[in-house]
Coordinates of C-alpha atoms in Angstrom, one line a residue:
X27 CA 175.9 -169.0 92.9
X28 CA 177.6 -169.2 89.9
X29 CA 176.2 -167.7 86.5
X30 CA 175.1 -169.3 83.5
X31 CA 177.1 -168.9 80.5
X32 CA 175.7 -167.4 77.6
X33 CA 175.9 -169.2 74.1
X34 CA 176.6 -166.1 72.1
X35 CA 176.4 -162.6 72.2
X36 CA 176.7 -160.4 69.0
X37 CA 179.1 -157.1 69.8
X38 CA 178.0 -154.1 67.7
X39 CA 179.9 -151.1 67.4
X40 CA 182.1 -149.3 64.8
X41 CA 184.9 -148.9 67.2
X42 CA 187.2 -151.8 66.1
X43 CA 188.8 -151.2 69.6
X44 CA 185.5 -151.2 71.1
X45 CA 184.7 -155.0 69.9
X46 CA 188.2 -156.2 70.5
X47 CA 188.2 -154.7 74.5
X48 CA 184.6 -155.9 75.0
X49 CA 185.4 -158.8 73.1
X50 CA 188.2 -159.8 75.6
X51 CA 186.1 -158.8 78.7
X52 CA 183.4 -161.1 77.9
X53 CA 185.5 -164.1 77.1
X54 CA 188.1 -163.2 80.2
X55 CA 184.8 -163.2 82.6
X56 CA 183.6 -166.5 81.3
X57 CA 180.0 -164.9 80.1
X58 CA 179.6 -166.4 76.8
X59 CA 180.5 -169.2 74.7
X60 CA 181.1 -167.5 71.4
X61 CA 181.5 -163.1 70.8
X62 CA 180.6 -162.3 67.0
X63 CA 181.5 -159.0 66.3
X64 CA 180.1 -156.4 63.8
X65 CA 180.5 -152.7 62.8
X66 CA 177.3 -152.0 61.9
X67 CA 173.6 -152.3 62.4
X68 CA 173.3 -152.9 58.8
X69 CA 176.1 -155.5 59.2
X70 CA 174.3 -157.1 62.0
X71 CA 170.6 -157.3 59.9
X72 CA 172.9 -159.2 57.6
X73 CA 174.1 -162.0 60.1

């Protein structure tokens, strides 16, 4: 059974290395379309 792909998935964490590795993961595994990344909560609210 395969799994449905997500559209997007918003990646928060102040860990620039964090986002890129998670980043890579998510789009290596197929799980989502489209990874935004952001380095804060207040950063997020913003999006």
């Amino acid at each position: 059974m395969k799994n449905k792909k997500l559209k997007c998935i918003l990646l928060i964490d102040d860990n620039q290395d964090d986002n890129f590795f998670h980043e890579r993961v998510i789009y290596k595994g197929s799980y989502a379309e489209k990874v935004v990344t952001k380095q804060s909560g207040q950063e997020a609210l913003f999006f």
